Short mmCIF file of C-alpha atoms and ligand atoms in Angstrom, two decimals:
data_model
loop_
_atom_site.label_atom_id
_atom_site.label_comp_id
_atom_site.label_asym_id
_atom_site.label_seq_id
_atom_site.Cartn_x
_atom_site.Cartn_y
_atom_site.Cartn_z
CA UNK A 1 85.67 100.69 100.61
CA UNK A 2 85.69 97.00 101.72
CA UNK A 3 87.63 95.18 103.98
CA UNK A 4 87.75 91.52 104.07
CA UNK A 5 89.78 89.94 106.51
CA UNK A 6 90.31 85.94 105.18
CA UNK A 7 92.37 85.52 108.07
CA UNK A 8 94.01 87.54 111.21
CA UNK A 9 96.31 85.35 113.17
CA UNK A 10 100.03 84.84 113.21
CA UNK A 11 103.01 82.11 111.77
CA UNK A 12 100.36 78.97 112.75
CA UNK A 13 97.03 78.62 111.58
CA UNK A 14 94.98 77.70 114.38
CA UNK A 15 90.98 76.28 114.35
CA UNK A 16 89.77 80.26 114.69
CA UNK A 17 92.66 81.96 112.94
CA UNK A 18 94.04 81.42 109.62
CA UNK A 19 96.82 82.96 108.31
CA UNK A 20 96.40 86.95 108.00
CA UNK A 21 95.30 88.18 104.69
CA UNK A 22 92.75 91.00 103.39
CA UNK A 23 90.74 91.52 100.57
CA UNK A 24 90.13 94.80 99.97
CA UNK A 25 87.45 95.61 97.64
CA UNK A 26 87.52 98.79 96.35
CA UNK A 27 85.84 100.91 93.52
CA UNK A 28 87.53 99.73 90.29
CA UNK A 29 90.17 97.31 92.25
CA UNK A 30 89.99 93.90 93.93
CA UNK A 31 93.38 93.83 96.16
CA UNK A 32 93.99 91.09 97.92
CA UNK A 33 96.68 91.59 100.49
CA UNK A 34 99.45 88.30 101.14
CA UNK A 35 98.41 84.84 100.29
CA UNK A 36 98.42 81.99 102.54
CA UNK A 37 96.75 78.48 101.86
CA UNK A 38 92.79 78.55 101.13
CA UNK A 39 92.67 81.85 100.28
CA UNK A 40 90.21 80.77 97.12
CA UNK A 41 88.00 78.80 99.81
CA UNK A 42 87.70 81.21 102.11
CA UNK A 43 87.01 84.49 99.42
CA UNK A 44 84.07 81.86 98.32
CA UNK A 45 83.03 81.79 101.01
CA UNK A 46 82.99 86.01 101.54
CA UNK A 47 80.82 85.61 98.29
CA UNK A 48 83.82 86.81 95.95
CA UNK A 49 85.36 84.38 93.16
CA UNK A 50 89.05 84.39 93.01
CA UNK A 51 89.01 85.74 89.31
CA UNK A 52 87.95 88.85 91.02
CA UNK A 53 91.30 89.53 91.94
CA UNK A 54 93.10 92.57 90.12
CA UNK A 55 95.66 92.74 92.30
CA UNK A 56 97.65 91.03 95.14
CA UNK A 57 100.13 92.85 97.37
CA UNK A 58 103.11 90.46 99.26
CA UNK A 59 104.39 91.91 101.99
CA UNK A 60 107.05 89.69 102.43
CA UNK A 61 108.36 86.26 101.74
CA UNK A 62 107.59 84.43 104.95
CA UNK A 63 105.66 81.23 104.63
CA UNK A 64 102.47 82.59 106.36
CA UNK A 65 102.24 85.57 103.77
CA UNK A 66 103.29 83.62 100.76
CA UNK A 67 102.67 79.84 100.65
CA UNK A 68 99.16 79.98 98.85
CA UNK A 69 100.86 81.89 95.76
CA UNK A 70 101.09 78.96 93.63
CA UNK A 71 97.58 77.80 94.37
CA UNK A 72 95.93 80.92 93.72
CA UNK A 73 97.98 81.28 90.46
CA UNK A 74 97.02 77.51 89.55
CA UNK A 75 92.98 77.95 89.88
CA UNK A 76 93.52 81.06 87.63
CA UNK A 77 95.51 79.37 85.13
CA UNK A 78 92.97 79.75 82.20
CA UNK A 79 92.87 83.51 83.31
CA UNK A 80 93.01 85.94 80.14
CA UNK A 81 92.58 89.02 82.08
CA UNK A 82 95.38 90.27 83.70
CA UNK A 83 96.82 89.76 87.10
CA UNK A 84 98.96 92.66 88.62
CA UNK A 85 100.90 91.31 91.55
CA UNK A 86 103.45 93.80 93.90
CA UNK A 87 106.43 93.26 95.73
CA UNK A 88 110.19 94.23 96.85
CA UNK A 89 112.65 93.01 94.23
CA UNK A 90 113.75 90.24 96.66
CA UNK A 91 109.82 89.35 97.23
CA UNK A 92 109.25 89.12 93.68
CA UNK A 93 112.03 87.16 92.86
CA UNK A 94 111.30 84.34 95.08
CA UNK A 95 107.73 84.43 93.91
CA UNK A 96 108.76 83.66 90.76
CA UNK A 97 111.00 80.65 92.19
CA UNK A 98 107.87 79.54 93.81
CA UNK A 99 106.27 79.20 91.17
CA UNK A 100 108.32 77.79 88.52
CA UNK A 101 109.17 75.05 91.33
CA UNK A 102 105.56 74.21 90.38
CA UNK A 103 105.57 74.68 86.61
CA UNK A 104 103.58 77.61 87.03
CA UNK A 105 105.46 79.66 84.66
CA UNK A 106 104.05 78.27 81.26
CA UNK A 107 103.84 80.93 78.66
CA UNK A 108 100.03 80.43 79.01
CA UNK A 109 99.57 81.27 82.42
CA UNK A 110 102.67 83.95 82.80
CA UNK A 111 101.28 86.11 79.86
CA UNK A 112 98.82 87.67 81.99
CA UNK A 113 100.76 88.04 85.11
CA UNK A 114 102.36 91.73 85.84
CA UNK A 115 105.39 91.40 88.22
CA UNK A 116 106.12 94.90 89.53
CA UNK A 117 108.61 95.40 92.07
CA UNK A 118 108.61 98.43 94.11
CA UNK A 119 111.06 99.88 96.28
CA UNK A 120 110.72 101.98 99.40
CA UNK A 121 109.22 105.76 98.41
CA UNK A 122 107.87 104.08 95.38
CA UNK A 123 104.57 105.03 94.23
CA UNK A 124 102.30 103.13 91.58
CA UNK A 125 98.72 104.08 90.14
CA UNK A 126 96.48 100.94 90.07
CA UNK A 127 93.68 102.64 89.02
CA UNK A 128 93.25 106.15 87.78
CA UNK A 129 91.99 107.05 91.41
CA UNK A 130 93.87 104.45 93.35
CA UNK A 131 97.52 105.08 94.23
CA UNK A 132 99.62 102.58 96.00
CA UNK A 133 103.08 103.86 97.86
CA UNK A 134 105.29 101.25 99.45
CA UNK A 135 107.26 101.49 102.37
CA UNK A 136 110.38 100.08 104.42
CA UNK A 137 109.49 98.06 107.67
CA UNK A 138 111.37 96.51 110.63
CA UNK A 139 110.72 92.94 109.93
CA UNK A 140 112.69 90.88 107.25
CA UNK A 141 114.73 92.79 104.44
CA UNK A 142 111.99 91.59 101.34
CA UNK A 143 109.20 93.80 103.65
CA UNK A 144 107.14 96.16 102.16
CA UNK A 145 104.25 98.25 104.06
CA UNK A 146 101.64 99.39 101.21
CA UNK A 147 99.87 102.87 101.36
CA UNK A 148 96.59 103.06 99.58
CA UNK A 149 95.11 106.41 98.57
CA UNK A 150 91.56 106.37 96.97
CA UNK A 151 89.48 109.41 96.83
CA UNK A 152 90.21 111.30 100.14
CA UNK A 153 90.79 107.55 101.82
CA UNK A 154 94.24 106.13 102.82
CA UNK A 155 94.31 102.85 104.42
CA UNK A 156 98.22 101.88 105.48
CA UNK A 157 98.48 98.04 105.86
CA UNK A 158 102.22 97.75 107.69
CA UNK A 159 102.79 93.40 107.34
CA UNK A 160 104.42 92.14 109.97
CA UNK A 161 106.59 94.64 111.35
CA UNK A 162 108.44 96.23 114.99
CA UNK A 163 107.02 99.42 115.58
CA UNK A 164 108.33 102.27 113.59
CA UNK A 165 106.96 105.69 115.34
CA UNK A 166 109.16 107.29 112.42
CA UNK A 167 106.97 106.15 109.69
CA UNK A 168 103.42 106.20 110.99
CA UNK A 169 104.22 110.21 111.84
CA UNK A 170 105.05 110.10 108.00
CA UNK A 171 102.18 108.10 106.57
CA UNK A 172 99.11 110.47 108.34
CA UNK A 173 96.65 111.35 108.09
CA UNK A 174 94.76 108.15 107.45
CA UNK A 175 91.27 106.31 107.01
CA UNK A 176 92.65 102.77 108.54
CA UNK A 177 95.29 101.54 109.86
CA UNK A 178 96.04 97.87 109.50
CA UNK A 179 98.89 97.36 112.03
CA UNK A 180 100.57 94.42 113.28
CA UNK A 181 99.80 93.23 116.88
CA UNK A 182 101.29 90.02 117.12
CA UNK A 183 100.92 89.92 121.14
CA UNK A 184 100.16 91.76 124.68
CA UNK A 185 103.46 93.29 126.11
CA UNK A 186 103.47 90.67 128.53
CA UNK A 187 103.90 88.00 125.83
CA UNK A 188 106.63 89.92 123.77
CA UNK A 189 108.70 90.30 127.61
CA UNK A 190 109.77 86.34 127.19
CA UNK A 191 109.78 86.45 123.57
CA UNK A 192 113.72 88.66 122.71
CA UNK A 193 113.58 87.21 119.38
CA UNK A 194 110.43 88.24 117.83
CA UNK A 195 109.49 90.76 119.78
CA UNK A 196 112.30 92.87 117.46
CA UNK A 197 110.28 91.82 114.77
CA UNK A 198 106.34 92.36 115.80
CA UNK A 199 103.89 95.07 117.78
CA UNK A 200 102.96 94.30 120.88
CA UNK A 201 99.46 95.79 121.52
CA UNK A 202 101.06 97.88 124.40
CA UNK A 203 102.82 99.91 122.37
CA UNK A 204 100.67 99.82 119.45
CA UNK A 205 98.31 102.02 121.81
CA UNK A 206 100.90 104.31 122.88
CA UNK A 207 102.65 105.21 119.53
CA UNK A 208 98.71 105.55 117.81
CA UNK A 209 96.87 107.71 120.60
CA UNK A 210 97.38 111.18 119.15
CA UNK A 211 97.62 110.25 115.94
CA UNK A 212 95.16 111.31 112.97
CA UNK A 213 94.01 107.49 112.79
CA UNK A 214 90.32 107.25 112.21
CA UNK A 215 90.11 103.67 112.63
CA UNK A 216 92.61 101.29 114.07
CA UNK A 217 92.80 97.68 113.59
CA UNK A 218 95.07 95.21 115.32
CA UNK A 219 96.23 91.88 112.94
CA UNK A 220 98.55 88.98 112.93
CA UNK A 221 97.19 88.18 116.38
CA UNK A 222 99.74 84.99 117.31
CA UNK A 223 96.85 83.83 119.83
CA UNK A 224 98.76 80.45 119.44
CA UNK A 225 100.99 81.66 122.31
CA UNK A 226 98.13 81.38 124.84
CA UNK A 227 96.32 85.08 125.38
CA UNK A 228 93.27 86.26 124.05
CA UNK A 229 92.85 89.40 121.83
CA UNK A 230 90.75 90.81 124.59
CA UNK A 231 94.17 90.73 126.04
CA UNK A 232 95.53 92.74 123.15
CA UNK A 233 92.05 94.81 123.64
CA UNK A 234 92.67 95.77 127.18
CA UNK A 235 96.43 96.83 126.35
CA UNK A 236 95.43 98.85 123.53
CA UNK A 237 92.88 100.48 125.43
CA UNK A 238 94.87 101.32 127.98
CA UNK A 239 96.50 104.02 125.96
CA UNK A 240 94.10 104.39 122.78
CA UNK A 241 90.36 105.96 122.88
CA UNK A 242 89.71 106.29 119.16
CA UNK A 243 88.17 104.04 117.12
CA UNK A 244 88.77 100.27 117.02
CA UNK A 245 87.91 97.23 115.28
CA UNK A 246 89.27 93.73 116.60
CA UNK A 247 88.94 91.61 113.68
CA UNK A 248 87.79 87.87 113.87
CA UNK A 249 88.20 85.85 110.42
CA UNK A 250 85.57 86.25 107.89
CA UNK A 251 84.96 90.00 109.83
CA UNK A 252 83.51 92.55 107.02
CA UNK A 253 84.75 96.15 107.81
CA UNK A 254 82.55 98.62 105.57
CA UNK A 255 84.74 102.26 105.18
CA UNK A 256 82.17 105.15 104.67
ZN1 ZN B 1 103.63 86.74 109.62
ZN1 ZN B 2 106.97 87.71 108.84
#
C-alpha cells in the first residue's frame, strides 16, 4: 500500500500546504481521498494520471474537501471506464448540485459515474479484497470517516473531525491512522469555535498512546494560524512513542 499525500494543510491553501487530500494506491484500487483544486496537477506530478482514479472518497462538503470535484470530473469527461465516487447522502447530493451548476451532468459524462451513498455502519466492497466501512464524526452532519480493510491492512482516514475516543476504541486494530490535527493545544485554547470541530495534537497523543496504532499520521495541519508542525510534533510526542510520520505535501508513505 501507497500513500500519497497531494496536500496536508487546513481551510487555506498556503505556499507549502495545499488543501489535504490522499491518494491511496492500492493493489487493484486507485482511491483518492477529498478533492480540492489541482488535484490533477499535483497527482502529475506524483507520476500518476488522473484517469487512474477508481475511486474518490468525500468526507464532507466543506470547500477545502470538495471544490476541485467539478474539475477533476471535467478532465475525465471522455472517461469510458467507470468512476465510483462515495459519500453521506447529504455529501452526495450536493456533489451532484456542484456539478450540474457546471453542466457536468451530460448523459456522456454521468454514464460512467457511480454515486453511492453510505451511511454510518455501512460497509461496501471496492474490490474483491478491499472493503470500505464508513463512519459518523464530530465535524459537520454530511461527515463520513472511511475504514479501509485490504489483506490484513486497515488504514482509518477520520476527515476533519473533534476527537471521538469512542470510535477509535471501535475501529482497532489498525495499519494507519490518518487523523486530523488541525493545531497544538495552545492554538485550539483561543480558538472555542473550531476547536469543537478539529484535533488538537495534544490530545491526539493522549487518546492514541495505548492504542493498537502501528503508524500514526497527523493531517489538516492549519499552519496558517502561525505554529509549526514541529509544534504539533512536540505535543504529540509528549504523550505518543509509537510510530509517526509528519507529512509534508508531495510526502510518499510506503505500507509494508
Ligand atoms: Zn477541512
Ligand atoms: Zn471541514
Amino acid at each position: 500500500m501507497r500513500i500519497n499525500f497531494l496536500g496536508t494543510g487546513g481551510s487555506t491553501p498556503t505556499l507549502s500546504r495545499d488543501n489535504t487530500s490522499l491518494l491511496l494506491d492500492l493493489q487493484h484500487s486507485v482511491i483518492l481521498v477529498d478533492c480540492p483544486g489541482s488535484v490533477s496537477a499535483r497527482l502529475e506530478k506524483l507520476g500518476y494520471q488522473t484517469d487512474q482514479v477508481s475511486d474518490i472518497l468525500v468526507t464532507h462538503l466543506h470547500p477545502d474537501h470538495v471544490y476541485g470535484l467539478p474539475s477533476i470530473i471535467h478532465v475525465l469527461r471522455n472517461r469510458e471506464k467507470p468512476l465510483h465516487l462515495y459519500g453521506s447522502p447529504e455529501t452526495i447530493d450536493f456533489c451532484l448540485r456542484l456539478l450540474q451548476l457546471f453542466s457536468l451532468d451530460r448523459e456522456k459524462i454521468w454514464e460512467h459515474i457511480r454515486f453511492v451513498k453510505l451511511v454510518p455502519g455501512q460497509s461496501q466492497n471496492l474490490s474483491p479484497r478491499l472493503k470500505l466501512t464508513a463512519y459518523q464524526v464530530k465535524h459537520h452532519s454530511s461527515s463520513l470517516a472511511f475504514l479501509l480493510a485490504e489483506n490484513g491492512q486497515r488504514i482509518f482516514i477520520t476527515g476533519d473531525t473533534a476527537l471521538d475516543g469512542d470510535l477509535l476504541a471501535q475501529v482497532v486494530p489498525l495499519s494507519v491512522l490518518v487523523h486530523d490535527c488541525s493545531f497544538p493545544s495552545t492554538v485550539a485554547e483561543s480558538l472555542p469555535a473550531l476547536k469543537s470541530k478539529h484535533t488538537n495534537s495534544l490530545e491526539l497523543g493522549q487518546a492514541v498512546a495505548g492504542l493498537p496504532v502501528e503508524i500514526l499520521i497527523p493531517c489538516h495541519f492549519m499552519s496558517e494560524l502561525g505554529f509549526s508542525v514541529e509544534d504539533i510534533e512536540k505535543e504529540i510526542r509528549a504523550n505518543y512513542h509509537g510510530q509517526l510520520i509528519m507529512p509534508d505535501d508531495f510526502q510518499v508513505v510506503e505500507i509494508a
